[in-house]
Short mmCIF file of C-alpha atoms in Angstrom, two decimals:
data_model
loop_
_atom_site.label_atom_id
_atom_site.label_comp_id
_atom_site.label_asym_id
_atom_site.label_seq_id
_atom_site.Cartn_x
_atom_site.Cartn_y
_atom_site.Cartn_z
CA MET A 18 125.19 84.63 143.99
CA SER A 19 122.32 85.78 146.17
CA SER A 20 122.02 88.96 144.12
CA ARG A 21 121.56 86.97 140.94
CA ALA A 22 118.91 84.67 142.36
CA PRO A 23 116.07 87.25 142.40
CA SER A 24 116.96 88.27 138.84
CA THR A 25 116.84 84.66 137.65
CA THR A 26 113.53 84.10 139.42
CA ALA A 27 112.01 87.24 137.88
CA SER A 28 113.23 86.24 134.42
CA SER A 29 111.76 82.76 134.82
CA SER A 30 108.45 84.20 136.04
CA LEU A 31 108.32 86.54 133.07
CA ARG A 32 108.91 83.67 130.63
CA VAL A 33 106.11 81.69 132.27
CA ARG A 34 103.71 84.61 131.97
CA VAL A 35 104.65 85.24 128.35
CA GLY A 36 104.16 81.56 127.57
CA HIS A 37 100.75 81.63 129.25
CA LEU A 38 99.71 84.71 127.27
CA ARG A 39 100.82 83.06 124.03
CA ARG A 40 98.72 79.99 124.80
CA VAL A 41 95.69 82.14 125.63
CA TRP A 42 96.24 84.12 122.44
CA GLY A 43 96.49 80.90 120.40
CA VAL A 44 93.22 79.59 121.84
CA PHE A 45 91.49 82.93 121.28
CA ARG A 46 92.61 83.08 117.65
CA GLN A 47 91.02 79.71 116.97
CA GLN A 48 87.57 81.11 117.75
CA PRO A 49 85.70 81.69 114.45
CA ARG A 50 84.41 85.10 115.54
CA ALA A 51 87.53 86.23 117.40
CA ILE A 52 88.77 88.45 114.62
CA TRP A 53 85.46 90.30 114.42
CA TRP A 54 85.31 90.66 118.20
CA THR A 55 88.78 92.22 118.00
CA PHE A 56 87.65 94.51 115.18
CA VAL A 57 84.66 95.68 117.21
CA ALA A 58 86.78 96.13 120.36
CA LEU A 59 89.38 98.24 118.51
CA HIS A 60 86.85 100.53 116.86
CA ALA A 61 84.72 100.77 120.00
CA ALA A 62 87.81 101.84 121.95
CA VAL A 63 88.42 104.62 119.42
CA PHE A 64 84.80 105.76 119.69
CA VAL A 65 84.91 105.71 123.49
CA ALA A 66 88.20 107.60 123.63
CA LEU A 67 86.82 110.34 121.38
CA THR A 68 83.32 110.48 122.90
CA PRO A 69 84.01 113.39 125.30
CA LEU A 70 85.41 115.39 122.41
CA MET A 71 82.47 114.53 120.15
CA LEU A 72 79.95 115.51 122.85
CA ARG A 73 81.52 118.97 122.84
CA GLY A 74 81.25 119.08 119.05
CA GLY A 75 85.02 118.90 118.63
CA ALA A 76 87.30 116.96 116.32
CA GLU A 77 90.76 115.41 116.66
CA GLY A 78 93.84 114.99 114.48
CA ASP A 79 93.63 116.59 111.05
CA LEU A 80 89.83 116.65 111.21
CA PRO A 81 89.52 120.26 112.44
CA LEU A 82 91.31 121.37 109.26
CA TYR A 83 89.17 119.07 107.10
CA ARG A 84 86.04 120.41 108.79
CA THR A 85 87.09 123.99 108.08
CA TRP A 86 87.37 123.19 104.38
CA ALA A 87 84.05 121.33 104.42
CA THR A 88 82.26 124.20 106.18
CA GLY A 89 83.71 126.69 103.73
CA ALA A 90 82.48 124.59 100.83
CA LEU A 91 78.94 123.89 102.11
CA SER A 92 78.21 127.14 103.93
CA GLU A 93 80.24 129.76 102.10
CA GLY A 94 80.46 128.23 98.64
CA ARG A 95 84.27 128.26 98.60
CA TRP A 96 85.33 124.83 97.40
CA PRO A 97 88.92 123.60 97.46
CA VAL A 98 90.21 122.94 93.92
CA MET A 99 87.15 124.64 92.45
CA ASP A 100 87.92 128.08 93.93
CA PHE A 101 91.52 127.87 95.11
CA ALA A 102 94.60 125.67 94.95
CA TRP A 103 94.55 122.70 97.31
CA VAL A 104 97.20 120.47 98.81
CA TYR A 105 95.17 117.31 98.09
CA PRO A 106 93.83 115.84 94.81
CA ALA A 107 90.26 116.71 93.89
CA GLY A 108 88.91 113.29 94.88
CA ALA A 109 89.70 114.03 98.53
CA LEU A 110 86.75 116.43 98.52
CA LEU A 111 84.35 113.52 98.97
CA PRO A 112 85.74 112.15 102.28
CA VAL A 113 86.46 115.69 103.51
CA VAL A 114 83.04 117.19 102.79
CA LEU A 115 80.73 114.19 103.28
CA PRO A 116 81.08 113.98 107.11
CA ASN A 117 79.85 117.58 107.35
CA VAL A 118 76.43 116.90 105.82
CA LEU A 119 74.88 116.47 109.30
CA GLY A 120 76.55 119.58 110.67
CA GLU A 121 79.90 120.57 112.14
CA SER A 122 79.15 119.14 115.59
CA LEU A 123 78.71 115.62 114.16
CA TYR A 124 81.71 115.75 111.81
CA GLN A 125 83.91 113.51 113.98
CA LEU A 126 81.13 110.94 114.51
CA VAL A 127 80.21 110.64 110.84
CA TRP A 128 83.89 110.44 109.90
CA LEU A 129 84.47 107.55 112.31
CA LEU A 130 81.40 105.69 111.05
CA LEU A 131 82.65 105.96 107.47
CA VAL A 132 86.14 104.82 108.48
CA THR A 133 84.68 101.86 110.38
CA ALA A 134 82.73 100.82 107.28
CA ALA A 135 85.86 101.07 105.11
CA ASN A 136 87.92 99.00 107.56
CA ALA A 137 85.16 96.40 107.86
CA ALA A 138 85.07 96.00 104.07
CA SER A 139 88.84 95.48 103.88
CA LEU A 140 88.79 92.97 106.76
CA TRP A 141 85.89 91.10 105.15
CA LEU A 142 87.98 90.63 102.00
CA LEU A 143 91.10 89.67 103.98
CA THR A 144 89.07 86.89 105.62
CA ASP A 145 88.04 85.60 102.18
CA ARG A 146 84.65 87.30 102.43
CA GLY A 147 84.21 86.06 105.98
CA ARG A 148 84.81 82.40 105.10
CA ARG A 149 88.29 82.11 106.66
CA THR A 150 88.36 83.76 110.06
CA VAL A 151 90.57 81.27 111.94
CA ASP A 152 93.72 80.91 109.80
CA ALA A 153 93.83 84.50 108.58
CA PRO A 154 97.28 85.96 109.34
CA ALA A 155 96.80 88.83 106.89
CA ALA A 156 93.59 89.95 108.57
CA TRP A 157 95.11 89.75 112.05
CA TRP A 158 98.19 91.66 110.88
CA TRP A 159 96.00 94.37 109.34
CA LEU A 160 94.17 94.81 112.65
CA LEU A 161 97.53 94.98 114.42
CA VAL A 162 98.70 97.79 112.14
CA LEU A 163 95.41 99.69 112.55
CA PHE A 164 95.89 99.43 116.32
CA LEU A 165 99.55 100.48 116.26
CA LEU A 166 98.84 103.42 113.95
CA SER A 167 95.46 104.33 115.45
CA PRO A 168 96.36 108.01 116.07
CA VAL A 169 96.62 108.47 112.31
CA ALA A 170 94.80 105.41 110.93
CA PHE A 171 91.46 106.82 112.08
CA LEU A 172 92.11 110.55 111.70
CA ARG A 173 93.81 111.10 108.34
CA LEU A 174 92.73 110.69 104.71
CA GLU A 175 94.71 107.44 104.57
CA ALA A 176 91.81 106.01 106.60
CA PHE A 177 90.00 105.76 103.25
CA SER A 178 92.78 105.31 100.71
CA ALA A 179 94.48 102.44 102.60
CA PRO A 180 91.42 100.12 102.85
CA ALA A 181 90.63 100.93 99.21
CA VAL A 182 94.07 99.72 98.13
CA VAL A 183 93.71 96.54 100.21
CA ALA A 184 90.39 95.82 98.51
CA ALA A 185 91.77 96.64 95.05
CA LEU A 186 94.74 94.29 95.37
CA LEU A 187 92.56 91.45 96.64
CA LEU A 188 90.04 91.94 93.82
CA LEU A 189 92.62 92.36 91.06
CA GLY A 190 92.36 88.76 89.87
CA THR A 191 88.58 88.37 89.89
CA ARG A 192 87.26 91.92 89.47
CA PRO A 193 89.92 93.92 87.57
CA ARG A 194 87.45 96.68 86.67
CA VAL A 195 86.47 97.18 90.30
CA ALA A 196 90.13 97.01 91.31
CA GLY A 197 91.06 99.64 88.74
CA ALA A 198 88.23 101.92 89.84
CA LEU A 199 89.24 101.58 93.51
CA LEU A 200 92.89 102.30 92.73
CA ALA A 201 91.98 105.37 90.70
CA ALA A 202 89.61 106.64 93.39
CA ALA A 203 92.28 106.10 96.06
CA THR A 204 94.85 107.94 93.93
CA TRP A 205 92.52 110.91 93.57
CA VAL A 206 92.26 111.01 97.38
CA LYS A 207 96.01 110.66 98.08
CA VAL A 208 98.62 110.35 95.33
CA TRP A 209 100.59 107.37 96.66
CA PRO A 210 98.36 104.59 95.19
CA ALA A 211 99.73 105.67 91.79
CA ALA A 212 102.75 103.52 92.66
CA VAL A 213 100.46 100.51 93.01
CA VAL A 214 98.81 101.36 89.67
CA ALA A 215 102.25 101.49 88.04
CA ALA A 216 103.12 98.03 89.36
CA VAL A 217 99.83 96.62 88.09
CA VAL A 218 100.32 98.18 84.65
CA VAL A 219 103.82 96.74 84.33
CA ALA A 220 103.38 93.26 85.81
CA SER A 221 99.70 92.25 85.50
CA ARG A 222 98.11 90.65 82.46
CA GLY A 223 94.88 92.44 83.38
CA ARG A 224 96.53 95.84 82.87
CA ALA A 225 94.26 96.89 80.01
CA THR A 226 91.08 96.43 82.05
CA VAL A 227 92.60 98.20 85.05
CA VAL A 228 93.81 101.13 82.95
CA ARG A 229 90.40 101.57 81.32
CA ALA A 230 88.73 101.66 84.74
CA CYS A 231 91.31 104.18 85.98
CA LEU A 232 90.74 106.39 82.96
CA TRP A 233 86.96 106.36 83.45
CA VAL A 234 87.27 107.38 87.10
CA THR A 235 89.80 110.07 86.17
CA LEU A 236 87.50 111.37 83.46
CA VAL A 237 84.63 111.66 85.95
CA VAL A 238 86.77 113.51 88.51
CA VAL A 239 88.20 115.94 85.96
CA ALA A 240 84.75 116.54 84.46
CA VAL A 241 83.29 117.39 87.87
CA VAL A 242 86.17 119.79 88.55
CA ALA A 243 85.74 121.37 85.13
CA VAL A 244 82.01 121.90 85.73
CA GLY A 245 82.91 123.53 89.06
CA GLY A 246 85.30 125.89 87.28
CA GLY A 247 88.46 124.54 88.90
CA LEU A 248 90.24 122.99 85.94
CA SER A 249 93.19 125.34 86.35
CA TRP A 250 93.73 124.02 89.91
CA VAL A 251 93.18 120.33 89.23
CA ASP A 252 96.94 119.67 89.50
CA SER A 253 97.66 122.20 92.25
CA PHE A 254 98.48 119.44 94.74
CA VAL A 255 101.62 118.66 92.73
CA THR A 256 103.11 122.16 92.85
CA MET A 257 102.13 122.76 96.47
CA GLN A 258 104.03 119.66 97.59
CA SER A 259 107.09 120.36 95.43
CA ASP A 260 107.71 123.74 97.09
CA ARG A 261 108.16 122.25 100.57
CA ALA A 262 111.45 121.92 102.49
CA LEU A 263 112.78 118.93 104.46
CA GLN A 264 110.10 117.80 106.89
CA LEU A 265 111.27 116.74 110.34
CA GLU A 266 110.12 113.10 110.12
CA ALA A 267 111.23 112.33 106.58
CA PRO A 268 113.95 109.65 106.32
CA LEU A 269 115.79 111.98 103.95
CA ALA A 270 115.99 114.62 106.71
CA THR A 271 117.73 112.28 109.20
CA PRO A 272 121.32 113.60 108.74
CA TRP A 273 120.25 117.22 109.28
CA LEU A 274 118.09 116.30 112.26
CA TRP A 275 121.12 114.73 113.93
CA MET A 276 123.21 117.77 113.00
CA ALA A 277 120.65 119.99 114.71
CA MET A 278 120.65 117.77 117.82
CA LEU A 279 124.44 117.80 117.96
CA GLY A 280 124.55 121.59 117.59
CA VAL A 281 126.21 121.78 114.18
CA PRO A 282 126.27 125.46 113.12
CA GLY A 283 123.50 126.29 110.63
CA ALA A 284 121.41 123.21 111.44
CA SER A 285 118.06 123.73 113.15
CA VAL A 286 114.41 122.72 113.37
CA TYR A 287 111.83 125.40 112.61
CA GLU A 288 108.06 125.65 112.20
CA ASN A 289 106.47 126.15 108.81
CA VAL A 290 103.49 128.21 109.99
CA GLY A 291 101.66 128.10 106.66
CA LEU A 292 101.63 124.29 106.56
CA ALA A 293 101.53 123.78 110.36
CA THR A 294 104.51 121.43 110.28
CA ARG A 295 108.10 121.25 111.48
CA GLU A 296 110.97 121.34 109.02
CA VAL A 297 114.72 120.97 109.33
CA MET A 298 117.61 122.75 107.66
CA GLY A 299 121.40 122.58 107.77
CA PRO A 300 124.64 122.63 105.82
CA GLY A 301 124.42 120.91 102.44
CA ASP A 302 120.65 120.45 102.45
CA THR A 303 120.17 122.18 99.09
CA TRP A 304 120.48 119.01 97.06
CA ALA A 305 117.94 117.22 99.29
CA VAL A 306 115.43 120.08 99.11
CA HIS A 307 115.73 120.75 95.40
CA GLY A 308 117.00 117.46 94.03
CA SER A 309 115.15 114.78 95.99
CA THR A 310 112.17 114.75 93.62
CA GLN A 311 114.45 114.22 90.62
CA ALA A 312 116.39 111.52 92.49
CA MET A 313 113.11 109.80 93.36
CA GLY A 314 112.08 109.93 89.71
CA VAL A 315 115.34 108.34 88.55
CA VAL A 316 115.07 105.55 91.13
CA MET A 317 111.41 104.95 90.26
CA VAL A 318 112.20 104.66 86.54
CA ALA A 319 115.02 102.21 87.26
CA LEU A 320 112.80 100.07 89.51
CA VAL A 321 109.92 100.11 87.01
CA GLY A 322 112.41 98.92 84.39
CA LEU A 323 113.59 96.15 86.70
CA LEU A 324 109.98 95.13 87.36
CA ALA A 325 109.34 95.09 83.60
CA VAL A 326 112.36 92.81 83.09
CA ALA A 327 111.05 90.42 85.75
CA ALA A 328 107.54 90.46 84.28
CA ALA A 329 108.84 89.85 80.74
CA GLY A 330 110.97 86.96 81.97
CA ARG A 331 108.04 85.41 83.82
CA ALA A 332 105.83 85.75 80.75
CA ARG A 333 108.52 84.18 78.55
CA ALA A 334 109.00 81.28 80.99
CA GLY A 335 105.22 80.80 81.15
CA ARG A 336 104.93 80.60 77.38
CA ALA A 337 107.81 78.13 77.27
CA ARG A 338 106.20 75.90 79.90
CA ALA A 339 102.88 76.06 78.08
CA GLY A 340 104.58 75.09 74.83
CA ARG A 341 106.34 72.14 76.41
CA ALA A 342 103.07 71.01 78.04
CA VAL A 343 101.24 71.09 74.70
CA SER A 344 104.08 69.23 72.96
CA GLY A 345 104.14 66.61 75.70
CA ARG A 346 100.41 65.97 75.36
CA ALA A 347 100.51 65.77 71.58
CA GLY A 348 100.03 62.25 70.21
CA PRO A 349 97.39 59.80 69.17
CA GLY A 350 94.29 60.83 71.20
CA PRO A 351 92.64 64.21 71.66
CA ALA A 352 95.18 66.99 72.18
CA ASP A 353 94.69 69.62 74.78
CA ALA A 354 94.34 73.15 73.49
CA GLY A 355 96.57 74.78 76.07
CA PRO A 356 98.07 74.67 79.51
CA THR A 357 96.30 72.93 82.36
CA GLY A 358 94.47 74.69 85.15
CA ALA A 359 97.43 73.96 87.44
CA ASP A 360 99.78 75.64 84.95
CA ARG A 361 97.55 78.68 84.75
CA GLY A 362 97.23 78.80 88.54
CA ALA A 363 101.01 78.63 89.05
CA ARG A 364 101.54 81.38 86.48
CA ALA A 365 98.88 83.55 88.11
CA GLY A 366 100.45 82.96 91.53
CA HIS A 367 103.85 84.11 90.26
CA GLU A 368 102.25 87.12 88.61
CA SER A 369 100.34 88.20 91.71
CA ARG A 370 103.45 87.96 93.89
CA LEU A 371 105.42 90.00 91.38
CA VAL A 372 102.69 92.66 91.24
CA LEU A 373 102.66 92.90 95.04
CA LEU A 374 106.45 93.01 95.29
CA GLY A 375 106.55 95.72 92.63
CA ALA A 376 103.84 97.71 94.38
CA LEU A 377 105.67 97.49 97.71
CA THR A 378 108.99 98.46 96.13
CA LEU A 379 107.62 101.50 94.32
CA THR A 380 105.60 102.64 97.34
CA ILE A 381 108.50 102.43 99.80
CA THR A 382 110.56 104.39 97.27
CA LEU A 383 108.02 107.21 97.53
CA ILE A 384 108.71 107.33 101.28
CA VAL A 385 112.49 106.85 101.44
CA PHE A 386 113.29 109.47 98.77
CA ASN A 387 110.61 111.94 99.84
CA LYS A 388 111.57 115.24 101.48
CA VAL A 389 108.12 115.23 103.11
CA GLY A 390 107.41 112.72 105.84
CA SER A 391 104.41 112.09 108.09
CA PRO A 392 103.35 109.23 110.38
CA GLN A 393 100.48 108.23 108.10
CA TYR A 394 102.99 107.35 105.37
CA VAL A 395 103.38 103.92 106.98
CA LEU A 396 99.78 103.36 105.86
CA TRP A 397 101.05 103.61 102.29
CA ILE A 398 103.02 100.37 102.57
CA ALA A 399 100.81 98.50 105.06
CA PRO A 400 97.97 97.75 102.57
CA VAL A 401 100.40 96.15 100.12
CA VAL A 402 101.96 94.05 102.88
CA ALA A 403 98.51 92.95 104.07
CA ALA A 404 97.61 91.86 100.53
CA GLY A 405 100.99 90.12 100.30
CA LEU A 406 100.35 88.16 103.49
CA TRP A 407 96.95 87.17 102.09
CA ALA A 408 98.59 85.98 98.87
CA ASP A 409 101.71 84.30 100.25
CA ALA A 410 102.33 84.56 104.00
CA ALA A 411 105.81 83.02 103.78
CA ALA A 412 107.05 85.37 101.06
CA PHE A 413 105.84 88.52 102.83
CA ARG A 414 106.66 87.56 106.41
CA ALA A 415 109.85 89.69 106.48
CA PRO A 416 108.21 92.96 105.35
CA ALA A 417 105.27 92.25 107.67
CA ARG A 418 107.64 92.12 110.64
CA ILE A 419 109.55 95.22 109.55
CA VAL A 420 106.37 97.23 108.95
CA ALA A 421 104.88 96.14 112.29
CA TRP A 422 107.97 97.40 114.13
CA THR A 423 107.94 100.55 111.99
CA ALA A 424 104.30 101.21 112.87
CA GLY A 425 104.99 100.86 116.59
CA LEU A 426 107.98 103.22 116.47
CA THR A 427 106.03 105.67 114.32
CA THR A 428 103.31 106.03 116.94
CA LEU A 429 105.97 106.31 119.62
CA VAL A 430 107.37 109.27 117.68
CA PHE A 431 103.96 110.80 117.01
CA PRO A 432 102.15 111.66 119.16
CA VAL A 433 104.03 110.31 122.21
CA LEU A 434 107.48 111.82 121.68
CA TYR A 435 106.68 114.54 119.16
CA LEU A 436 107.17 117.54 121.48
CA PRO A 437 110.50 116.20 122.80
CA LEU A 438 111.44 115.55 119.17
CA THR A 439 110.85 119.18 118.21
CA ASP A 440 113.04 120.10 121.18
CA LEU A 441 115.73 117.73 119.81
CA HIS A 442 115.66 115.39 122.80
CA PRO A 443 118.23 112.62 122.10
CA VAL A 444 115.85 109.76 122.96
CA ALA A 445 113.15 111.06 120.60
CA VAL A 446 115.69 111.65 117.84
CA ALA A 447 117.08 108.13 118.32
CA VAL A 448 113.60 106.55 118.14
CA LEU A 449 112.84 108.43 114.91
CA GLY A 450 116.23 107.40 113.57
CA ALA A 451 115.49 103.74 114.30
CA ARG A 452 112.13 104.06 112.54
CA ASN A 453 113.80 105.61 109.48
CA VAL A 454 116.48 102.91 109.44
CA LEU A 455 113.72 100.27 109.29
CA LEU A 456 112.18 102.04 106.29
CA VAL A 457 115.54 102.03 104.51
CA VAL A 458 116.01 98.35 105.40
CA LEU A 459 112.61 97.58 103.89
CA PHE A 460 113.58 99.50 100.75
CA GLY A 461 116.78 97.46 100.49
CA TRP A 462 114.87 94.20 101.03
CA CYS A 463 112.41 95.09 98.27
CA VAL A 464 115.12 96.05 95.78
CA LEU A 465 117.13 92.89 96.42
CA ARG A 466 114.02 90.72 96.15
CA LEU A 467 113.08 92.44 92.90
CA VAL A 468 116.59 91.86 91.53
CA GLU A 469 116.30 88.23 92.57
CA GLU A 470 112.92 87.93 90.83
CA ALA A 471 114.28 89.50 87.64
CA LEU A 472 117.29 87.17 87.57
CA ALA A 473 115.20 84.09 88.40
CA ALA A 474 112.73 84.96 85.65
CA TRP A 475 115.58 84.74 83.12
CA GLY A 476 117.15 81.62 84.60
CA ARG A 477 119.75 83.32 86.77
CA GLU A 478 120.32 83.39 90.52
CA LEU A 479 121.54 85.94 93.06
CA PRO A 480 124.01 84.18 95.38
CA PRO A 481 124.55 83.65 98.22
CA HIS A 482 121.11 84.69 99.69
CA TRP A 483 122.72 85.76 102.98
CA TRP A 484 120.72 88.99 102.97
CA SER A 485 117.43 87.10 102.58
CA ARG A 486 118.10 84.88 105.59
CA ARG A 487 119.15 87.80 107.79
CA VAL A 488 116.16 89.97 106.99
CA ARG A 489 113.76 87.10 107.57
CA SER A 490 115.22 86.58 111.04
CA VAL A 491 113.66 89.85 112.29
CA ARG A 492 111.10 89.08 114.98
CA VAL A 493 107.56 90.41 115.00
CA PRO A 494 106.60 92.47 118.08
CA VAL A 495 103.56 90.35 118.83
CA ALA A 496 102.75 86.75 118.03
CA VAL A 497 100.41 87.54 115.15
CA LEU A 498 102.49 85.50 112.72
CA ALA A 499 104.11 83.12 115.16
CA ASP A 500 101.79 80.20 114.59
CA THR A 501 101.38 80.72 110.85
CA THR A 502 102.15 77.25 109.58
CA SER A 503 103.38 76.21 106.19
CA ALA A 504 99.98 74.70 105.55
CA THR A 505 98.38 78.10 105.98
CA SER A 506 100.88 79.65 103.57
CA ALA A 507 100.26 76.92 101.05
CA SER A 508 96.50 77.27 101.28
CA SER A 509 96.78 81.06 100.83
CA ALA A 510 98.96 80.67 97.77
CA SER A 511 96.78 77.99 96.22
CA SER A 512 93.58 79.93 96.83
CA LEU A 513 95.14 83.04 95.31
CA SER A 514 96.28 81.07 92.28
CA ALA A 515 92.77 79.73 91.79
CA VAL A 516 91.28 83.18 92.18
CA HIS A 517 93.66 84.73 89.67
CA SER A 518 93.25 81.94 87.15
CA ARG A 519 89.47 82.42 87.28
CA GLY A 520 89.97 86.15 86.84
CA ALA A 521 92.30 85.66 83.89
CA ARG A 522 89.80 83.40 82.13
CA ARG A 523 86.99 85.87 82.79
CA SER A 524 88.89 88.91 81.45
CA SER A 525 90.18 87.06 78.36
#
């Protein structure tokens, strides 16, 4: 009994401290400028941490490689894509080369300033252009993810493509041309936003405007490459990625990683010197290496079809409601020409949620079925989740929790446990396995939600909803969403509906 008393006292003390921290956090969040103070503190911490390196003229993360390409382009006239095949799309030349305009020694500084500007723009939109800084769960969650993924969120090309996708999704209803241009530009930096474009094309009524904007941006990029004499290498990023083996961190590589850890004959981790990455091999990996791309394509086509079914059902239901509303208002007196603003707002709200769900589903598919895996891939799904929280906090609370945990485990794997991981340390392998399981769980959640949306759009239901309740019971690692009330969710949804209805009237 005496041995349990100190344990009970310590547990009680811990609960008291946690409760006190939660109260302090709640008070802090109510300050109108708290979110911007946090933004400044996060980015200042990154600058301070990298200051000694910058004073020596160095660079961190992938930036030394980017700087080598930039120096070769500006000093030696050898441009990626223009003069040789490149692993990235041609649009990535802009963020890679631009930080080098003030010289190699300032590359890291200029890069960080550009990333800070991009993050500030996305946060400004997530706070409704600075008008809603108190009840802004999406903005707080986005800052949380940037913090959790800071080793890659500030030092990889996703530092530009991710904020661009956040901005594009938030502007889709009111500025579809700008949204389309941002999505196209982000896709020409890193390919993954193409999944978001596909969801918009299938499920959004503003698809024509978005596609036209994407085509114009694509035409400009291809024209610049053609003038530079690199037209034959404009698609080199596709072939260079398809020739790779199973990368160590890819969810698809998990069985062979465990085989290697357990000493199964023929299974091992090795270094791909040419790509400066670790890959894994083992018995039966041929289908994963050579067939994963085809499997991904089949799954993507099936999910796009499912999204199209849901979108068609929603459109049909919307037309039916509009018809009933017009019939109900017909009579002696002036007849209304169409659905009310509330009807249009509800339809736009359903459409926006379906677009975001489709974008999240297609993007997580790119990760789960990919033989290549890197820590920055979590920044592929985070922008969609942030936009989802902005649109409907209740509907996207489950993926927000899963992605937050995934981000934390991802940074624990890289850079903290990466060397033990390459040495097949059981703890590091288990942490990576847990991270990959969360990604698969998110994929399952998205597919089931999409099936539910498709059935509901055609008047059906997916019983018994046990999976939905269980996934939503996952707890977030910090109390970012803990005090998100139903009123906040309702206000987010209603504001989004109003925004999208205005956008629909403008583009029609």
